[in-house]
Amino acid sequence: MSSSGSTKAIVAALAANAGIAVAKFTGYLITGSAAMLAEAVHSVADTSNQALLLLGQRVATRAPDALHPFGHGRSRYFWSFVVALVLFSLGSMFALFEGYEKLRHPVELSSPMVAIVILVVAIGMETYSFRTAVVESRPLKGQGSWWRFLRTSRNPELPVVLLEDTAALIGLVLALAGVGLSVLTGNPVWDSVGTLGIGVLLGVVAVFLMVEMHSLLIGEGATIAEDRAIRAALENTENVTRLIHIRTQYLGPEEMLVGAKIAVVPQLDLAGVAATIDAAEANIRAAVPAALVIYLEPDLDRTPVPDSVQQKG
């Protein structure tokens, strides 16, 4: 799958978060709500993150060079990791600090209805962004669960946008609850509690993303289904008697490296070996289109014959 679906989800999130950030800052200036300020900073962090994801996609399209012979595909993983760091440092830490300060020194909210209206509108805009990310992710998710998709997807942007939007929606609900409870009880401490909740939420999401992006950044192999398909493609190739060993690694979200050693039938001439390798590569690419870089080493099957088989012979 190309990165067009990821780009669409990123652009939708970028537009939504930019508009939401302006509205939240306006709401904070009017109401003085700490939860509103935390959510405004959260939206600024998300907007910056989407810009970083777009930058990663652009850098990844650079042609291979002498220093990077396999291309720049992993740039998308690197910038997605940076996004997790920004979400943690700018979003989570600020919300925790602001919530703690307002918990120590509560401030009465002014015009709380303005904050409530802005938060409700923001929920609507964030829902649109979240829906776009869900629609674009479904082809990659397939029949698996969303949790499995987040843990196994080799596409970094869609899980990032999905989790950011999920965190944003939950954060908006927390902010709305904080402001609402402050109005109902007359106690502004609830606004601080909502802010702290937003900080914890963003921290959890950021740490999860850092762990997943780190795994992708250092190199992940084929999924279980892809590995099974590649093995079957090799073993079903004419003149291949056995797959000796195989190594795979994603060079980018849409480009996999496959290295394998295969046993070919004895007495096969050079032309036959070359034809067998060509056929094996074609079978792999037909089974797993992401397998764009393939290195196959032909060998003879030197598997020891069991004594019982030799005695029967």
mmCIF file of C-alpha atoms in Angstrom:
data_model
loop_
_atom_site.group_PDB
_atom_site.id
_atom_site.type_symbol
_atom_site.label_atom_id
_atom_site.label_comp_id
_atom_site.label_asym_id
_atom_site.label_seq_id
_atom_site.Cartn_x
_atom_site.Cartn_y
_atom_site.Cartn_z
ATOM 1 C CA MET A 1 0.000 0.000 0.000
ATOM 2 C CA SER A 2 1.327 3.446 -0.905
ATOM 3 C CA SER A 3 1.655 6.276 1.586
ATOM 4 C CA SER A 4 -1.301 8.184 0.076
ATOM 5 C CA GLY A 5 -3.671 6.881 2.751
ATOM 6 C CA SER A 6 -1.261 7.932 5.486
ATOM 7 C CA THR A 7 -0.880 11.373 3.930
ATOM 8 C CA LYS A 8 -4.643 11.883 3.791
ATOM 9 C CA ALA A 9 -5.003 10.981 7.457
ATOM 10 C CA ILE A 10 -2.089 13.245 8.421
ATOM 11 C CA VAL A 11 -3.437 16.233 6.484
ATOM 12 C CA ALA A 12 -6.906 15.784 7.999
ATOM 13 C CA ALA A 13 -5.386 15.667 11.490
ATOM 14 C CA LEU A 14 -3.164 18.673 10.752
ATOM 15 C CA ALA A 15 -6.084 20.817 9.611
ATOM 16 C CA ALA A 16 -8.287 19.771 12.523
ATOM 17 C CA ASN A 17 -5.631 20.281 15.197
ATOM 18 C CA ALA A 18 -4.548 23.677 13.856
ATOM 19 C CA GLY A 19 -8.123 24.969 14.012
ATOM 20 C CA ILE A 20 -8.716 23.373 17.403
ATOM 21 C CA ALA A 21 -5.512 24.879 18.833
ATOM 22 C CA VAL A 22 -6.621 28.415 17.899
ATOM 23 C CA ALA A 23 -10.060 27.841 19.432
ATOM 24 C CA LYS A 24 -8.623 26.397 22.655
ATOM 25 C CA PHE A 25 -6.143 29.232 23.161
ATOM 26 C CA THR A 26 -8.981 31.680 22.655
ATOM 27 C CA GLY A 27 -11.022 29.775 25.205
ATOM 28 C CA TYR A 28 -8.147 29.787 27.692
ATOM 29 C CA LEU A 29 -7.671 33.549 27.364
ATOM 30 C CA ILE A 30 -11.368 34.045 28.077
ATOM 31 C CA THR A 31 -11.832 31.483 30.871
ATOM 32 C CA GLY A 32 -8.405 30.960 32.438
ATOM 33 C CA SER A 33 -9.048 27.193 32.495
ATOM 34 C CA ALA A 34 -5.896 25.127 33.093
ATOM 35 C CA ALA A 35 -7.496 22.154 31.323
ATOM 36 C CA MET A 36 -8.216 24.362 28.332
ATOM 37 C CA LEU A 37 -4.605 25.577 28.262
ATOM 38 C CA ALA A 38 -3.301 22.004 28.533
ATOM 39 C CA GLU A 39 -5.548 20.960 25.667
ATOM 40 C CA ALA A 40 -4.400 23.964 23.615
ATOM 41 C CA VAL A 41 -0.752 22.978 24.080
ATOM 42 C CA HIS A 42 -1.742 19.378 23.285
ATOM 43 C CA SER A 43 -3.248 20.541 19.989
ATOM 44 C CA VAL A 44 -0.130 22.578 19.173
ATOM 45 C CA ALA A 45 1.970 19.466 19.840
ATOM 46 C CA ASP A 46 -0.298 17.386 17.606
ATOM 47 C CA THR A 47 -0.154 19.989 14.823
ATOM 48 C CA SER A 48 3.647 20.022 15.017
ATOM 49 C CA ASN A 49 3.651 16.243 15.007
ATOM 50 C CA GLN A 50 1.632 16.021 11.815
ATOM 51 C CA ALA A 51 4.081 18.431 10.155
ATOM 52 C CA LEU A 52 6.945 16.157 11.270
ATOM 53 C CA LEU A 53 5.184 13.100 9.850
ATOM 54 C CA LEU A 54 4.802 14.850 6.495
ATOM 55 C CA LEU A 55 8.489 15.789 6.629
ATOM 56 C CA GLY A 56 9.380 12.149 7.262
ATOM 57 C CA GLN A 57 7.370 11.029 4.247
ATOM 58 C CA ARG A 58 9.097 13.595 2.051
ATOM 59 C CA VAL A 59 12.612 12.675 3.205
ATOM 60 C CA ALA A 60 11.827 8.979 2.687
ATOM 61 C CA THR A 61 11.295 9.568 -1.049
ATOM 62 C CA ARG A 62 14.922 10.574 -1.615
ATOM 63 C CA ALA A 63 16.783 8.317 -4.007
ATOM 64 C CA PRO A 64 19.428 5.907 -2.664
ATOM 65 C CA ASP A 65 22.971 7.275 -2.575
ATOM 66 C CA ALA A 66 26.457 6.029 -1.721
ATOM 67 C CA LEU A 67 25.923 6.632 1.993
ATOM 68 C CA HIS A 68 22.407 5.159 2.029
ATOM 69 C CA PRO A 69 22.380 2.435 -0.640
ATOM 70 C CA PHE A 70 19.042 1.063 0.580
ATOM 71 C CA GLY A 71 17.365 4.457 0.462
ATOM 72 C CA HIS A 72 15.889 6.686 3.153
ATOM 73 C CA GLY A 73 12.693 4.767 3.948
ATOM 74 C CA ARG A 74 13.447 4.550 7.657
ATOM 75 C CA SER A 75 13.225 8.336 7.905
ATOM 76 C CA ARG A 76 9.509 7.786 8.411
ATOM 77 C CA TYR A 77 10.284 5.699 11.489
ATOM 78 C CA PHE A 78 12.732 8.292 12.817
ATOM 79 C CA TRP A 79 10.335 11.220 12.536
ATOM 80 C CA SER A 80 7.528 9.145 14.039
ATOM 81 C CA PHE A 81 9.822 8.504 17.011
ATOM 82 C CA VAL A 82 10.451 12.258 17.274
ATOM 83 C CA VAL A 83 6.670 12.752 17.288
ATOM 84 C CA ALA A 84 6.423 10.504 20.348
ATOM 85 C CA LEU A 85 9.126 12.548 22.075
ATOM 86 C CA VAL A 86 7.330 15.816 21.283
ATOM 87 C CA LEU A 87 4.027 14.402 22.545
ATOM 88 C CA PHE A 88 5.701 13.389 25.803
ATOM 89 C CA SER A 89 7.837 16.473 26.403
ATOM 90 C CA LEU A 90 5.562 19.216 25.109
ATOM 91 C CA GLY A 91 2.127 17.720 25.695
ATOM 92 C CA SER A 92 2.368 15.451 28.718
ATOM 93 C CA MET A 93 4.961 17.291 30.796
ATOM 94 C CA PHE A 94 3.306 20.684 30.278
ATOM 95 C CA ALA A 95 -0.128 19.338 31.249
ATOM 96 C CA LEU A 96 1.278 17.689 34.373
ATOM 97 C CA PHE A 97 3.119 20.875 35.362
ATOM 98 C CA GLU A 98 0.124 23.120 34.705
ATOM 99 C CA GLY A 99 -2.240 20.775 36.534
ATOM 100 C CA TYR A 100 0.070 20.620 39.548
ATOM 101 C CA GLU A 101 0.455 24.391 39.695
ATOM 102 C CA LYS A 102 -3.290 25.020 39.456
ATOM 103 C CA LEU A 103 -3.903 22.295 42.051
ATOM 104 C CA ARG A 104 -1.648 24.205 44.465
ATOM 105 C CA HIS A 105 -3.126 27.580 43.531
ATOM 106 C CA PRO A 106 -6.696 27.086 42.192
ATOM 107 C CA VAL A 107 -8.038 29.835 39.939
ATOM 108 C CA GLU A 108 -11.749 30.527 39.498
ATOM 109 C CA LEU A 109 -12.979 30.061 35.927
ATOM 110 C CA SER A 110 -14.526 32.999 34.095
ATOM 111 C CA SER A 111 -17.122 32.411 31.352
ATOM 112 C CA PRO A 112 -16.955 28.594 31.675
ATOM 113 C CA MET A 113 -19.723 28.162 29.106
ATOM 114 C CA VAL A 114 -17.332 29.502 26.481
ATOM 115 C CA ALA A 115 -14.903 26.713 27.337
ATOM 116 C CA ILE A 116 -17.658 24.114 27.194
ATOM 117 C CA VAL A 117 -18.841 25.271 23.767
ATOM 118 C CA ILE A 118 -15.280 25.278 22.406
ATOM 119 C CA LEU A 119 -14.590 21.809 23.789
ATOM 120 C CA VAL A 120 -17.786 20.409 22.265
ATOM 121 C CA VAL A 121 -16.902 21.907 18.857
ATOM 122 C CA ALA A 122 -13.358 20.541 19.210
ATOM 123 C CA ILE A 123 -14.740 17.064 19.894
ATOM 124 C CA GLY A 124 -16.666 17.274 16.616
ATOM 125 C CA MET A 125 -13.574 18.325 14.644
ATOM 126 C CA GLU A 126 -11.372 15.719 16.317
ATOM 127 C CA THR A 127 -13.968 13.046 15.565
ATOM 128 C CA TYR A 128 -13.683 13.891 11.860
ATOM 129 C CA SER A 129 -9.907 13.500 12.008
ATOM 130 C CA PHE A 130 -10.224 10.231 13.939
ATOM 131 C CA ARG A 131 -12.752 8.854 11.447
ATOM 132 C CA THR A 132 -10.415 9.662 8.543
ATOM 133 C CA ALA A 133 -7.560 7.814 10.248
ATOM 134 C CA VAL A 134 -9.799 4.798 10.910
ATOM 135 C CA VAL A 135 -10.990 4.644 7.282
ATOM 136 C CA GLU A 136 -7.440 4.876 5.918
ATOM 137 C CA SER A 137 -6.177 2.258 8.388
ATOM 138 C CA ARG A 138 -8.796 -0.412 7.694
ATOM 139 C CA PRO A 139 -7.138 -1.787 4.508
ATOM 140 C CA LEU A 140 -3.911 -2.345 6.467
ATOM 141 C CA LYS A 141 -5.687 -3.681 9.558
ATOM 142 C CA GLY A 142 -7.520 -6.380 7.633
ATOM 143 C CA GLN A 143 -9.392 -8.871 9.825
ATOM 144 C CA GLY A 144 -7.136 -8.402 12.846
ATOM 145 C CA SER A 145 -7.939 -6.338 15.918
ATOM 146 C CA TRP A 146 -7.035 -2.686 16.278
ATOM 147 C CA TRP A 147 -4.631 -3.572 19.088
ATOM 148 C CA ARG A 148 -2.855 -6.039 16.802
ATOM 149 C CA PHE A 149 -2.702 -3.381 14.083
ATOM 150 C CA LEU A 150 -1.053 -0.894 16.454
ATOM 151 C CA ARG A 151 1.483 -3.495 17.571
ATOM 152 C CA THR A 152 2.356 -5.060 14.194
ATOM 153 C CA SER A 153 1.836 -2.377 11.541
ATOM 154 C CA ARG A 154 4.992 -1.472 9.634
ATOM 155 C CA ASN A 155 3.348 1.817 8.626
ATOM 156 C CA PRO A 156 4.343 4.319 11.318
ATOM 157 C CA GLU A 157 2.085 7.264 10.516
ATOM 158 C CA LEU A 158 -1.358 5.686 10.763
ATOM 159 C CA PRO A 159 -0.859 4.206 14.257
ATOM 160 C CA VAL A 160 0.595 7.551 15.385
ATOM 161 C CA VAL A 161 -2.374 9.526 14.038
ATOM 162 C CA LEU A 162 -4.856 6.991 15.415
ATOM 163 C CA LEU A 163 -3.371 7.129 18.898
ATOM 164 C CA GLU A 164 -2.998 10.918 18.809
ATOM 165 C CA ASP A 165 -6.638 11.336 17.799
ATOM 166 C CA THR A 166 -7.777 8.820 20.407
ATOM 167 C CA ALA A 167 -5.788 10.633 23.084
ATOM 168 C CA ALA A 168 -7.150 13.960 21.849
ATOM 169 C CA LEU A 169 -10.764 12.790 22.097
ATOM 170 C CA ILE A 170 -10.270 11.335 25.583
ATOM 171 C CA GLY A 171 -8.373 14.480 26.596
ATOM 172 C CA LEU A 172 -11.238 16.665 25.416
ATOM 173 C CA VAL A 173 -13.669 14.600 27.453
ATOM 174 C CA LEU A 174 -11.403 14.962 30.510
ATOM 175 C CA ALA A 175 -11.156 18.716 29.958
ATOM 176 C CA LEU A 176 -14.936 18.945 29.521
ATOM 177 C CA ALA A 177 -15.460 16.929 32.694
ATOM 178 C CA GLY A 178 -12.991 19.123 34.605
ATOM 179 C CA VAL A 179 -14.652 22.350 33.529
ATOM 180 C CA GLY A 180 -18.141 20.938 34.019
ATOM 181 C CA LEU A 181 -17.436 19.677 37.530
ATOM 182 C CA SER A 182 -15.808 23.001 38.422
ATOM 183 C CA VAL A 183 -19.009 24.775 37.380
ATOM 184 C CA LEU A 184 -21.340 22.316 39.121
ATOM 185 C CA THR A 185 -19.419 22.183 42.406
ATOM 186 C CA GLY A 186 -18.022 25.691 42.411
ATOM 187 C CA ASN A 187 -14.620 24.158 43.136
ATOM 188 C CA PRO A 188 -11.915 24.968 40.509
ATOM 189 C CA VAL A 189 -9.769 22.071 41.719
ATOM 190 C CA TRP A 190 -11.649 19.788 39.320
ATOM 191 C CA ASP A 191 -10.209 21.750 36.409
ATOM 192 C CA SER A 192 -6.736 20.899 37.729
ATOM 193 C CA VAL A 193 -7.677 17.233 38.141
ATOM 194 C CA GLY A 194 -8.800 17.131 34.504
ATOM 195 C CA THR A 195 -5.509 18.716 33.472
ATOM 196 C CA LEU A 196 -3.486 16.109 35.383
ATOM 197 C CA GLY A 197 -5.551 13.378 33.752
ATOM 198 C CA ILE A 198 -4.675 14.785 30.324
ATOM 199 C CA GLY A 199 -0.975 14.783 31.243
ATOM 200 C CA VAL A 200 -1.040 11.140 32.369
ATOM 201 C CA LEU A 201 -2.973 10.123 29.252
ATOM 202 C CA LEU A 202 -0.508 11.803 26.898
ATOM 203 C CA GLY A 203 2.428 10.310 28.770
ATOM 204 C CA VAL A 204 1.072 6.759 28.408
ATOM 205 C CA VAL A 205 0.419 7.215 24.680
ATOM 206 C CA ALA A 206 3.835 8.791 24.128
ATOM 207 C CA VAL A 207 5.698 5.973 25.895
ATOM 208 C CA PHE A 208 3.762 3.352 23.921
ATOM 209 C CA LEU A 209 4.627 5.111 20.649
ATOM 210 C CA MET A 210 8.296 5.444 21.601
ATOM 211 C CA VAL A 211 8.534 1.713 22.292
ATOM 212 C CA GLU A 212 6.842 0.786 19.005
ATOM 213 C CA MET A 213 8.771 3.296 16.882
ATOM 214 C CA HIS A 214 12.065 2.245 18.465
ATOM 215 C CA SER A 215 11.374 -1.338 17.399
ATOM 216 C CA LEU A 216 10.655 -0.217 13.833
ATOM 217 C CA LEU A 217 13.652 2.097 13.780
ATOM 218 C CA ILE A 218 16.190 -0.608 14.625
ATOM 219 C CA GLY A 219 14.574 -2.937 12.084
ATOM 220 C CA GLU A 220 11.634 -5.332 12.168
ATOM 221 C CA GLY A 221 11.250 -8.382 9.967
ATOM 222 C CA ALA A 222 8.276 -9.681 8.030
ATOM 223 C CA THR A 223 5.028 -10.332 9.858
ATOM 224 C CA ILE A 224 4.094 -13.929 10.626
ATOM 225 C CA ALA A 225 1.750 -14.064 7.625
ATOM 226 C CA GLU A 226 4.352 -12.510 5.312
ATOM 227 C CA ASP A 227 7.070 -14.865 6.530
ATOM 228 C CA ARG A 228 4.808 -17.842 5.896
ATOM 229 C CA ALA A 229 3.979 -16.584 2.396
ATOM 230 C CA ILE A 230 7.641 -16.011 1.500
ATOM 231 C CA ARG A 231 8.626 -19.472 2.702
ATOM 232 C CA ALA A 232 5.822 -21.073 0.710
ATOM 233 C CA ALA A 233 6.791 -19.088 -2.402
ATOM 234 C CA LEU A 234 10.385 -20.331 -2.175
ATOM 235 C CA GLU A 235 9.575 -23.932 -1.349
ATOM 236 C CA ASN A 236 7.048 -24.146 -4.206
ATOM 237 C CA THR A 237 9.549 -22.874 -6.781
ATOM 238 C CA GLU A 238 10.584 -25.480 -9.334
ATOM 239 C CA ASN A 239 14.086 -26.936 -8.755
ATOM 240 C CA VAL A 240 14.160 -25.684 -5.136
ATOM 241 C CA THR A 241 14.392 -28.689 -2.822
ATOM 242 C CA ARG A 242 14.552 -26.877 0.501
ATOM 243 C CA LEU A 243 14.731 -23.482 2.158
ATOM 244 C CA ILE A 244 17.901 -23.552 4.249
ATOM 245 C CA HIS A 245 17.479 -20.238 6.082
ATOM 246 C CA ILE A 246 15.872 -16.830 5.597
ATOM 247 C CA ARG A 247 16.263 -13.314 7.006
ATOM 248 C CA THR A 248 13.894 -10.399 6.417
ATOM 249 C CA GLN A 249 13.873 -6.751 7.433
ATOM 250 C CA TYR A 250 11.783 -3.726 6.573
ATOM 251 C CA LEU A 251 13.895 -0.962 5.018
ATOM 252 C CA GLY A 252 10.848 1.301 5.135
ATOM 253 C CA PRO A 253 7.088 0.905 5.541
ATOM 254 C CA GLU A 254 6.677 -0.301 1.954
ATOM 255 C CA GLU A 255 10.045 -1.924 1.214
ATOM 256 C CA MET A 256 11.250 -5.230 2.619
ATOM 257 C CA LEU A 257 14.685 -6.839 2.302
ATOM 258 C CA VAL A 258 14.681 -10.617 1.881
ATOM 259 C CA GLY A 259 17.851 -12.695 2.110
ATOM 260 C CA ALA A 260 17.624 -16.468 1.830
ATOM 261 C CA LYS A 261 19.716 -19.534 1.167
ATOM 262 C CA ILE A 262 17.976 -22.182 -0.906
ATOM 263 C CA ALA A 263 18.927 -25.723 -1.825
ATOM 264 C CA VAL A 264 18.551 -26.505 -5.536
ATOM 265 C CA VAL A 265 18.480 -29.875 -7.264
ATOM 266 C CA PRO A 266 21.943 -31.388 -7.915
ATOM 267 C CA GLN A 267 23.555 -31.271 -11.362
ATOM 268 C CA LEU A 268 21.603 -28.127 -12.276
ATOM 269 C CA ASP A 269 23.646 -26.088 -14.763
ATOM 270 C CA LEU A 270 24.404 -22.374 -14.350
ATOM 271 C CA ALA A 271 21.569 -21.308 -16.618
ATOM 272 C CA GLY A 272 19.172 -23.487 -14.651
ATOM 273 C CA VAL A 273 20.327 -21.999 -11.338
ATOM 274 C CA ALA A 274 19.841 -18.467 -12.693
ATOM 275 C CA ALA A 275 16.366 -19.338 -13.982
ATOM 276 C CA THR A 276 15.452 -20.897 -10.628
ATOM 277 C CA ILE A 277 16.542 -17.751 -8.737
ATOM 278 C CA ASP A 278 14.580 -15.531 -11.131
ATOM 279 C CA ALA A 279 11.484 -17.691 -10.677
ATOM 280 C CA ALA A 280 11.882 -17.682 -6.890
ATOM 281 C CA GLU A 281 12.158 -13.883 -6.804
ATOM 282 C CA ALA A 282 9.051 -13.544 -8.966
ATOM 283 C CA ASN A 283 7.127 -15.905 -6.663
ATOM 284 C CA ILE A 284 8.172 -13.933 -3.577
ATOM 285 C CA ARG A 285 7.124 -10.600 -5.071
ATOM 286 C CA ALA A 286 3.803 -12.066 -6.184
ATOM 287 C CA ALA A 287 3.156 -13.350 -2.650
ATOM 288 C CA VAL A 288 4.481 -10.269 -0.792
ATOM 289 C CA PRO A 289 4.642 -7.127 -2.984
ATOM 290 C CA ALA A 290 6.611 -5.246 -0.294
ATOM 291 C CA ALA A 291 9.567 -7.603 -0.873
ATOM 292 C CA LEU A 292 11.394 -5.321 -3.286
ATOM 293 C CA VAL A 293 15.013 -6.114 -2.402
ATOM 294 C CA ILE A 294 15.782 -9.846 -2.644
ATOM 295 C CA TYR A 295 19.083 -11.694 -2.374
ATOM 296 C CA LEU A 296 19.020 -15.470 -2.880
ATOM 297 C CA GLU A 297 22.008 -17.745 -2.439
ATOM 298 C CA PRO A 298 21.775 -21.162 -4.147
ATOM 299 C CA ASP A 299 23.334 -24.196 -2.497
ATOM 300 C CA LEU A 300 23.098 -27.974 -2.412
ATOM 301 C CA ASP A 301 20.989 -29.794 0.116
ATOM 302 C CA ARG A 302 23.497 -31.165 2.597
ATOM 303 C CA THR A 303 20.957 -32.387 5.124
ATOM 304 C CA PRO A 304 22.342 -35.540 6.756
ATOM 305 C CA VAL A 305 20.418 -38.648 5.789
ATOM 306 C CA PRO A 306 19.238 -40.563 8.900
ATOM 307 C CA ASP A 307 20.881 -43.961 9.470
ATOM 308 C CA SER A 308 17.518 -45.703 9.283
ATOM 309 C CA VAL A 309 16.984 -44.343 5.759
ATOM 310 C CA GLN A 310 20.486 -45.372 4.658
ATOM 311 C CA GLN A 311 19.938 -48.916 5.985
ATOM 312 C CA LYS A 312 16.640 -49.173 4.094
ATOM 313 C CA GLY A 313 18.486 -48.020 0.948
#
